[in-house]
CSV table of C-alpha atoms in Angstrom, one decimal:
chain,number,residue,atom,x,y,z
A,1,UNK,CA,0.0,0.0,0.0
A,2,UNK,CA,1.4,3.4,-1.0
A,3,UNK,CA,0.3,6.3,1.1
A,4,UNK,CA,0.5,10.0,0.6
A,5,UNK,CA,-0.7,13.0,2.7
A,6,UNK,CA,-1.7,16.4,1.5
A,7,UNK,CA,-2.7,19.4,3.6
A,8,UNK,CA,-3.3,23.1,3.4
A,9,UNK,CA,-1.3,23.7,6.6
A,10,UNK,CA,1.5,26.2,6.2
A,11,UNK,CA,0.3,27.3,2.8
A,12,UNK,CA,-0.3,31.1,2.2
A,13,UNK,CA,-3.9,32.0,1.7
A,14,UNK,CA,-3.4,32.9,-1.9
A,15,UNK,CA,-2.1,29.4,-2.7
A,16,UNK,CA,-4.7,27.3,-1.0
A,17,UNK,CA,-7.5,27.1,-3.6
A,18,UNK,CA,-5.1,26.3,-6.5
A,19,UNK,CA,-3.2,23.7,-4.4
A,20,UNK,CA,-6.4,21.9,-3.3
A,21,UNK,CA,-7.7,21.8,-6.9
A,22,UNK,CA,-4.5,20.0,-7.9
A,23,UNK,CA,-4.7,17.6,-4.9
A,24,UNK,CA,-8.2,16.6,-5.8
A,25,UNK,CA,-7.4,16.1,-9.4
A,26,UNK,CA,-4.5,13.8,-8.6
A,27,UNK,CA,-6.4,11.7,-6.0
A,28,UNK,CA,-9.6,11.4,-8.0
A,29,UNK,CA,-10.0,13.2,-11.3
A,30,UNK,CA,-10.3,16.9,-12.4
A,31,UNK,CA,-13.2,18.8,-10.8
A,32,UNK,CA,-14.2,22.4,-10.4
A,33,UNK,CA,-14.1,23.4,-6.7
A,34,UNK,CA,-16.1,26.2,-5.1
A,35,UNK,CA,-15.0,27.3,-1.6
A,36,UNK,CA,-17.1,29.2,0.9
A,37,UNK,CA,-13.9,31.2,1.8
A,38,UNK,CA,-10.9,30.1,-0.4
A,39,UNK,CA,-8.4,32.1,1.7
A,40,UNK,CA,-9.4,30.4,4.9
A,41,UNK,CA,-10.1,27.0,3.5
A,42,UNK,CA,-8.5,24.1,5.4
A,43,UNK,CA,-8.2,20.6,4.1
A,44,UNK,CA,-6.4,17.3,4.6
A,45,UNK,CA,-6.3,14.3,2.4
A,46,UNK,CA,-4.7,10.9,3.2
A,47,UNK,CA,-4.6,8.7,0.1
A,48,UNK,CA,-3.6,5.1,-0.4
A,49,UNK,CA,-3.5,2.6,-3.3
A,50,UNK,CA,-4.6,-0.8,-2.3
A,51,UNK,CA,-4.5,-3.4,-5.1
A,52,UNK,CA,-6.9,-2.4,-7.8
A,53,UNK,CA,-8.5,0.4,-5.8
A,54,UNK,CA,-7.6,3.5,-4.0
A,55,UNK,CA,-8.9,4.7,-0.6
A,56,UNK,CA,-8.7,8.1,0.9
A,57,UNK,CA,-9.7,10.1,4.0
A,58,UNK,CA,-10.8,13.6,3.0
A,59,UNK,CA,-11.3,16.1,5.8
A,60,UNK,CA,-12.2,19.6,4.7
A,61,UNK,CA,-14.4,22.6,5.4
A,62,UNK,CA,-17.5,23.2,3.3
A,63,UNK,CA,-16.9,22.9,-0.4
A,64,UNK,CA,-18.6,22.0,-3.7
A,65,UNK,CA,-17.2,19.8,-6.4
A,66,UNK,CA,-18.4,19.8,-10.0
A,67,UNK,CA,-17.6,17.5,-12.8
A,68,UNK,CA,-18.3,19.0,-16.2
A,69,UNK,CA,-18.2,17.8,-19.8
A,70,UNK,CA,-14.8,19.3,-20.5
A,71,UNK,CA,-13.3,17.2,-17.7
A,72,UNK,CA,-14.9,14.0,-19.1
A,73,UNK,CA,-13.8,14.6,-22.7
A,74,UNK,CA,-10.1,14.1,-21.8
A,75,UNK,CA,-10.7,11.1,-19.5
A,76,UNK,CA,-9.0,7.9,-20.6
A,77,UNK,CA,-10.7,5.4,-18.2
A,78,UNK,CA,-14.1,5.2,-16.6
A,79,UNK,CA,-14.0,5.5,-12.8
A,80,UNK,CA,-16.4,5.3,-9.9
A,81,UNK,CA,-16.2,7.1,-6.6
A,82,UNK,CA,-17.9,5.6,-3.5
A,83,UNK,CA,-18.2,8.2,-0.8
A,84,UNK,CA,-19.0,7.4,2.9
A,85,UNK,CA,-19.7,10.6,4.9
A,86,UNK,CA,-18.8,10.4,8.5
A,87,UNK,CA,-19.4,13.9,10.0
A,88,UNK,CA,-22.1,15.7,8.1
A,89,UNK,CA,-24.5,15.1,5.2
A,90,UNK,CA,-23.5,15.4,1.5
A,91,UNK,CA,-25.7,16.5,-1.4
A,92,UNK,CA,-25.2,14.8,-4.7
A,93,UNK,CA,-26.8,15.4,-8.1
A,94,UNK,CA,-26.2,13.3,-11.2
A,95,UNK,CA,-28.3,12.0,-14.2
A,96,UNK,CA,-31.4,14.0,-13.1
A,97,UNK,CA,-31.4,12.6,-9.5
A,98,UNK,CA,-30.6,14.7,-6.4
A,99,UNK,CA,-30.0,12.9,-3.1
A,100,UNK,CA,-28.8,13.7,0.3
A,101,UNK,CA,-26.6,11.1,2.0
A,102,UNK,CA,-26.3,11.3,5.8
A,103,UNK,CA,-23.5,9.8,7.9
A,104,UNK,CA,-24.1,6.1,8.0
A,105,UNK,CA,-24.9,5.8,4.3
A,106,UNK,CA,-22.9,5.8,1.1
A,107,UNK,CA,-23.3,6.8,-2.5
A,108,UNK,CA,-21.9,5.7,-5.9
A,109,UNK,CA,-20.8,8.4,-8.4
A,110,UNK,CA,-20.0,8.0,-12.1
A,111,UNK,CA,-16.9,9.7,-13.2
A,112,UNK,CA,-17.9,9.7,-16.8
A,113,UNK,CA,-21.1,11.8,-16.3
A,114,UNK,CA,-21.4,15.4,-15.1
A,115,UNK,CA,-22.3,15.8,-11.4
A,116,UNK,CA,-22.3,18.1,-8.5
A,117,UNK,CA,-21.2,17.1,-5.0
A,118,UNK,CA,-21.2,19.3,-1.9
A,119,UNK,CA,-21.5,19.6,1.8
A,120,UNK,CA,-22.4,22.8,3.7
A,121,UNK,CA,-20.4,22.0,6.9
A,122,UNK,CA,-17.0,20.6,7.7
A,123,UNK,CA,-16.8,16.9,6.8
A,124,UNK,CA,-14.8,13.7,7.2
A,125,UNK,CA,-15.2,11.4,4.2
A,126,UNK,CA,-13.9,8.0,3.3
A,127,UNK,CA,-13.7,7.7,-0.5
A,128,UNK,CA,-13.1,4.6,-2.6
A,129,UNK,CA,-12.0,5.0,-6.2
A,130,UNK,CA,-12.5,2.0,-8.5
A,131,UNK,CA,-12.2,1.5,-12.3
A,132,UNK,CA,-15.5,0.5,-14.0
A,133,UNK,CA,-14.1,-2.8,-15.4
A,134,UNK,CA,-13.0,-3.9,-11.9
A,135,UNK,CA,-16.5,-3.4,-10.4
A,136,UNK,CA,-18.3,-4.7,-13.6
A,137,UNK,CA,-16.6,-8.1,-13.1
A,138,UNK,CA,-18.5,-8.5,-9.9
A,139,UNK,CA,-21.7,-6.6,-10.7
A,140,UNK,CA,-23.8,-6.4,-13.8
A,141,UNK,CA,-24.3,-2.8,-15.1
A,142,UNK,CA,-23.0,-0.9,-12.1
A,143,UNK,CA,-24.2,2.4,-13.6
A,144,UNK,CA,-27.8,1.7,-12.5
A,145,UNK,CA,-26.8,2.1,-8.9
A,146,UNK,CA,-25.4,5.6,-9.3
A,147,UNK,CA,-27.0,8.5,-7.4
A,148,UNK,CA,-28.8,6.3,-4.9
A,149,UNK,CA,-28.2,6.3,-1.2
A,150,UNK,CA,-27.2,3.0,0.4
A,151,UNK,CA,-27.5,1.9,4.0
A,152,UNK,CA,-24.0,1.6,5.6
A,153,UNK,CA,-25.3,0.9,9.1
A,154,UNK,CA,-26.7,-2.5,8.7
A,155,UNK,CA,-26.0,-5.9,7.0
A,156,UNK,CA,-23.7,-6.1,4.1
A,157,UNK,CA,-23.6,-2.3,3.8
A,158,UNK,CA,-22.2,-2.1,7.3
A,159,UNK,CA,-19.6,-4.7,6.6
A,160,UNK,CA,-18.5,-2.8,3.5
A,161,UNK,CA,-18.2,0.6,5.1
A,162,UNK,CA,-16.4,-0.8,8.2
A,163,UNK,CA,-13.9,-2.7,6.1
A,164,UNK,CA,-13.3,0.3,3.8
A,165,UNK,CA,-12.5,2.5,6.8
A,166,UNK,CA,-10.4,-0.1,8.5
A,167,UNK,CA,-8.2,-0.7,5.4
A,168,UNK,CA,-7.9,3.1,4.9
A,169,UNK,CA,-6.6,3.5,8.5
A,170,UNK,CA,-4.2,0.6,8.6
A,171,UNK,CA,-1.5,0.6,6.0
A,172,UNK,CA,0.0,-2.6,4.6
A,173,UNK,CA,3.4,-2.9,2.8
A,174,UNK,CA,2.6,-6.4,1.4
A,175,UNK,CA,1.3,-6.3,-2.3
A,176,UNK,CA,-0.2,-9.7,-1.9
A,177,UNK,CA,-2.2,-8.6,1.1
A,178,UNK,CA,-3.3,-5.5,-0.7
A,179,UNK,CA,-4.6,-7.6,-3.6
A,180,UNK,CA,-6.6,-9.8,-1.3
A,181,UNK,CA,-8.0,-6.9,0.7
A,182,UNK,CA,-9.0,-5.0,-2.4
A,183,UNK,CA,-10.7,-8.1,-3.9
A,184,UNK,CA,-12.7,-8.7,-0.8
A,185,UNK,CA,-13.7,-5.0,-0.5
A,186,UNK,CA,-14.9,-4.9,-4.1
A,187,UNK,CA,-16.9,-8.1,-3.5
A,188,UNK,CA,-18.5,-6.6,-0.4
A,189,UNK,CA,-19.3,-3.4,-2.3
A,190,UNK,CA,-21.0,-5.4,-5.1
A,191,UNK,CA,-23.1,-7.4,-2.6
A,192,UNK,CA,-24.1,-4.2,-0.8
A,193,UNK,CA,-25.2,-2.5,-4.1
A,194,UNK,CA,-26.9,-5.6,-5.4
A,195,UNK,CA,-29.2,-5.7,-2.4
A,196,UNK,CA,-30.6,-2.3,-3.2
A,197,UNK,CA,-34.2,-2.0,-2.2
A,198,UNK,CA,-36.9,-2.3,-5.0
A,199,UNK,CA,-38.0,1.2,-4.2
A,200,UNK,CA,-34.5,2.6,-4.9
A,201,UNK,CA,-34.1,0.6,-8.1
A,202,UNK,CA,-37.5,1.7,-9.2
A,203,UNK,CA,-36.6,5.4,-8.6
A,204,UNK,CA,-33.4,4.9,-10.7
A,205,UNK,CA,-35.3,3.3,-13.5
A,206,UNK,CA,-37.9,6.0,-13.6
A,207,UNK,CA,-35.2,8.6,-14.0
A,208,UNK,CA,-33.7,6.7,-16.9
A,209,UNK,CA,-37.1,6.2,-18.5
A,210,UNK,CA,-37.8,10.0,-18.2
A,211,UNK,CA,-34.5,10.8,-19.9
A,212,UNK,CA,-35.2,8.3,-22.7
A,213,UNK,CA,-38.7,9.8,-23.3
A,214,UNK,CA,-37.2,13.3,-23.4
A,215,UNK,CA,-34.7,12.1,-26.0
A,216,UNK,CA,-37.5,10.5,-28.0
A,217,UNK,CA,-39.4,13.8,-28.0
A,218,UNK,CA,-36.4,15.7,-29.2
A,219,UNK,CA,-36.0,13.2,-32.1
A,220,UNK,CA,-39.7,13.4,-33.0
A,221,UNK,CA,-39.6,17.2,-33.1
A,222,UNK,CA,-36.5,17.3,-35.3
A,223,UNK,CA,-37.1,14.4,-37.8
A,224,UNK,CA,-36.6,16.8,-40.8
A,225,UNK,CA,-33.1,17.8,-39.7
A,226,UNK,CA,-30.6,15.7,-41.9
A,227,UNK,CA,-27.9,16.5,-39.4
A,228,UNK,CA,-29.7,15.1,-36.4
A,229,UNK,CA,-27.1,13.1,-34.5
A,230,UNK,CA,-26.6,11.5,-31.0
A,231,UNK,CA,-24.5,14.6,-30.1
A,232,UNK,CA,-27.3,17.0,-30.9
A,233,UNK,CA,-29.9,14.8,-29.1
A,234,UNK,CA,-27.7,14.4,-26.0
A,235,UNK,CA,-27.0,18.1,-25.8
A,236,UNK,CA,-30.7,18.9,-26.1
A,237,UNK,CA,-31.6,16.5,-23.2
A,238,UNK,CA,-28.6,17.6,-21.1
A,239,UNK,CA,-26.9,14.2,-20.9
A,240,UNK,CA,-23.8,12.7,-22.4
A,241,UNK,CA,-23.7,10.8,-25.7
A,242,UNK,CA,-22.5,7.7,-23.8
A,243,UNK,CA,-25.5,7.8,-21.5
A,244,UNK,CA,-27.9,8.4,-24.4
A,245,UNK,CA,-26.7,5.2,-26.1
A,246,UNK,CA,-27.0,3.3,-22.8
A,247,UNK,CA,-30.7,4.4,-22.5
A,248,UNK,CA,-31.6,3.1,-25.9
A,249,UNK,CA,-29.6,-0.1,-25.4
A,250,UNK,CA,-31.8,-0.9,-22.4
A,251,UNK,CA,-34.7,-1.2,-24.8
A,252,UNK,CA,-32.7,-3.2,-27.4
A,253,UNK,CA,-32.4,-0.3,-29.8
A,254,UNK,CA,-29.8,2.2,-31.0
A,255,UNK,CA,-30.3,5.9,-31.3
A,256,UNK,CA,-29.8,5.7,-35.1
A,257,UNK,CA,-32.3,2.9,-35.4
A,258,UNK,CA,-34.9,4.9,-33.5
A,259,UNK,CA,-34.3,8.0,-35.6
A,260,UNK,CA,-34.5,6.0,-38.9
A,261,UNK,CA,-37.7,4.1,-37.9
A,262,UNK,CA,-39.5,7.2,-36.7
A,263,UNK,CA,-38.6,9.0,-40.0
A,264,UNK,CA,-40.0,6.0,-42.0
A,265,UNK,CA,-43.2,5.9,-39.9
A,266,UNK,CA,-43.7,9.7,-40.4
A,267,UNK,CA,-43.1,9.3,-44.1
A,268,UNK,CA,-45.6,6.4,-44.3
A,269,UNK,CA,-48.2,8.5,-42.4
A,270,UNK,CA,-47.7,11.3,-44.9
A,271,UNK,CA,-48.1,8.9,-47.9
A,272,UNK,CA,-51.6,8.1,-46.5
A,273,UNK,CA,-52.7,11.7,-46.9
A,274,UNK,CA,-54.2,13.2,-50.1
A,275,UNK,CA,-51.5,14.9,-52.3
A,276,UNK,CA,-48.5,14.0,-50.2
A,277,UNK,CA,-46.1,15.5,-52.8
A,278,UNK,CA,-43.1,14.3,-54.8
A,279,UNK,CA,-41.2,11.3,-53.4
A,280,UNK,CA,-38.0,13.2,-53.5
A,281,UNK,CA,-39.6,16.0,-51.4
A,282,UNK,CA,-40.8,13.5,-48.9
A,283,UNK,CA,-37.4,11.9,-48.6
A,284,UNK,CA,-35.7,15.3,-48.0
A,285,UNK,CA,-38.5,16.4,-45.6
A,286,UNK,CA,-37.7,13.5,-43.3
A,287,UNK,CA,-34.0,13.8,-43.3
A,288,UNK,CA,-33.0,11.1,-45.8
A,289,UNK,CA,-30.0,11.9,-48.0
A,290,UNK,CA,-31.7,11.1,-51.3
A,291,UNK,CA,-34.8,9.4,-52.7
A,292,UNK,CA,-32.9,6.1,-53.4
A,293,UNK,CA,-31.9,5.7,-49.7
A,294,UNK,CA,-35.5,6.5,-48.7
A,295,UNK,CA,-36.9,4.0,-51.0
A,296,UNK,CA,-34.5,1.2,-50.0
A,297,UNK,CA,-35.0,1.7,-46.3
A,298,UNK,CA,-38.8,2.1,-46.7
A,299,UNK,CA,-39.0,-1.2,-48.5
A,300,UNK,CA,-36.8,-3.0,-45.9
A,301,UNK,CA,-39.1,-1.7,-43.2
A,302,UNK,CA,-42.6,-2.1,-44.8
A,303,UNK,CA,-42.1,-4.6,-47.5
A,304,UNK,CA,-42.8,-2.3,-50.5
A,305,UNK,CA,-41.4,0.8,-52.0
A,306,UNK,CA,-42.9,4.2,-51.1
A,307,UNK,CA,-44.4,4.5,-54.6
A,308,UNK,CA,-45.9,1.0,-54.3
A,309,UNK,CA,-47.3,1.8,-50.9
A,310,UNK,CA,-48.8,5.1,-52.2
A,311,UNK,CA,-50.4,3.3,-55.1
A,312,UNK,CA,-52.0,0.8,-52.8
A,313,UNK,CA,-53.4,3.6,-50.6
A,314,UNK,CA,-54.8,5.4,-53.7
A,315,UNK,CA,-56.4,2.2,-55.1
A,316,UNK,CA,-58.0,1.5,-51.7
A,317,UNK,CA,-59.5,5.0,-51.6
A,318,UNK,CA,-60.9,4.6,-55.1
A,319,UNK,CA,-62.7,1.3,-54.4
């Protein structure tokens, strides 16, 4: 176990904010920090690497941490933070959920999505950092557990929080021991998360469903835009492109498939109307690059060309 200690002690007031921003970026990942009083801010961070994870004890006065898109764009690896507050509550907002975690609980934060994390009073936090692939080997789709509050006072949750704090306090110099300890801690974390109550899981699912519906509404309003893309849709909804793709994957679809199918349905509905216009105009109206592409995709979807479909509708109306 390698251990490092950082503190604002003996630093001039003018250097504290910049120093602490660098400390946080090194221990976790880049964040924007907002201090109640930067010149008088005091903080201490004790950080250790234990096998595949890192553990830290973070003791500071009130502060707010924000992860923005420009931080995420340069990230090379997806990470989670698991935070256990020990002195005062923390407020956390991510993916449309806003929760408060009191001492005795813990929360999971995605490093690859924007978030805001804050506490209004001095706090003492135990923080575990773990790469997504490490946790994913023990738990299916860990993302669904983010921005939920877990009970760290009872059962498996209590075992996890107790072990995390014990390992953080007591350094080891044996790499083999570190590997065993980190593996057991990750297994306890996975068990604690997997036993989330149905109410919590339902709340998380409802948020994801709401985001997907908002994305679908954006698509339906902008079907005629030939440049409509996952980036544009994600920006309109206020989520990342990665998260957008995850939302549609949950219903066995891709963003592009949904856009294409809704365009084809809209074009089919127009073809049922009197005097729908030229096929080329319909193709361009619904964002297809040309009439040939429109015709090919329409036939693949509905079993006949747009012209054939229109002729069938006209014949039925004349009968």
